[in-house]
Amino acid sequence: MKLAPSILACDFGRLSEEIAAVERGGADWIHVDVMDGHFVPNLTFGPLVARAARRTTRLPLDVHLMIEAPDRYLEAFAEAGADVLTVHQEACPHLHRTLQRIHELGVKAGVALNPATPLESVSEVLRLTDLLLIMSVNPGFGGQVYIPQSTDKVRRARALLDAADSGAELEVDGGVDAKNAAELEAAGATVLVAGSAVYGHPSGPKGGVEAIRAALAGP
Ligand code: DX5
Ligand code: ZN
């Protein structure tokens, strides 16, 4: 299981220390939440902050684009050092072309699905999908409550990927913590994103990553 702390919940005035802390805790990826105030109500940051994160760590940067018309910014985020670029199915009328474009930029391509979006909406593009992201909250804010039906969606996503013989990562994002990590592992997730459970942990972000790891069965 890969753990991908989201810097959305970190102290941006201490970005490099906050990333170093989760690295010490055993984080596998750094999750970077980009919001545009249109696709989601909230605004965060653009490629400049992704680049700043890139400069402070060697861990893969997992960039989650919660933005309308993401094609306009793929190149900028690739240049900023993204290793995975995930777009929302709901924001991409020409999803097949968008995923091809991400690959042309030399980056892994992810597709995210909002809680209301059915898994079938990506069945035609699985061959172009390196990562399938199941949103377990409605995107836009950290610290929301996990939607319980998401576990079953992850289970069905696992079956869909396996039936297609896809080796794509299966990522879950939103309200993930040490309490639901094991059930998501059992459902077939391979990457867990966590923001507030990591950066809001009483013993700090290193302890936050360790607590989720300890809740998992396997390595
Ligand atoms: C939600 C973001 C998530 C968020 C997760 O819109 O995509 O990555 O930061 O935060 P928590 O773990 O606090 O739900
Ligand atoms: Zn995210």
Coordinates of C-alpha atoms and ligand atoms in Angstrom, one line a residue, residues 6 8 31 33 35 64 66 135 139-144 173-175 193-196, ligand 1:
S6 CA -1.9 15.7 0.9
L8 CA -3.5 20.7 1.4
H31 CA -0.4 14.4 -3.0
D33 CA -4.4 19.3 -4.6
M35 CA -8.3 23.7 -7.1
H64 CA -4.7 16.0 -8.4
M66 CA -9.6 19.7 -9.5
M135 CA -13.2 10.3 -4.4
P139 CA -13.9 17.4 -3.7
G140 CA -13.1 20.9 -2.7
F141 CA -12.1 20.8 1.0
G142 CA -9.9 18.8 3.3
G143 CA -11.3 17.5 6.6
Q144 CA -14.6 16.1 5.3
D173 CA -9.0 10.3 -1.5
G174 CA -11.1 12.1 1.1
G175 CA -11.7 11.3 4.8
V193 CA -4.4 9.9 0.2
A194 CA -4.7 11.5 3.6
G195 CA -4.6 15.2 4.6
S196 CA -6.1 16.0 8.0
Ligands
DX5_1 C1 -10.3 16.9 -1.4 C2 -8.9 16.7 -1.8 C3 -8.2 15.7 -0.9 C4 -8.1 16.3 0.5 C5 -8.0 15.2 1.5 O1 -11.0 17.8 -2.3 O2 -8.8 16.2 -3.1 O3 -7.0 15.3 -1.3 O4 -6.9 17.0 0.7 O5 -8.1 15.7 2.8 P1 -8.7 14.8 4.0 O6 -7.8 13.6 4.1 O7 -8.6 15.8 5.1 O8 -10.1 14.5 3.6

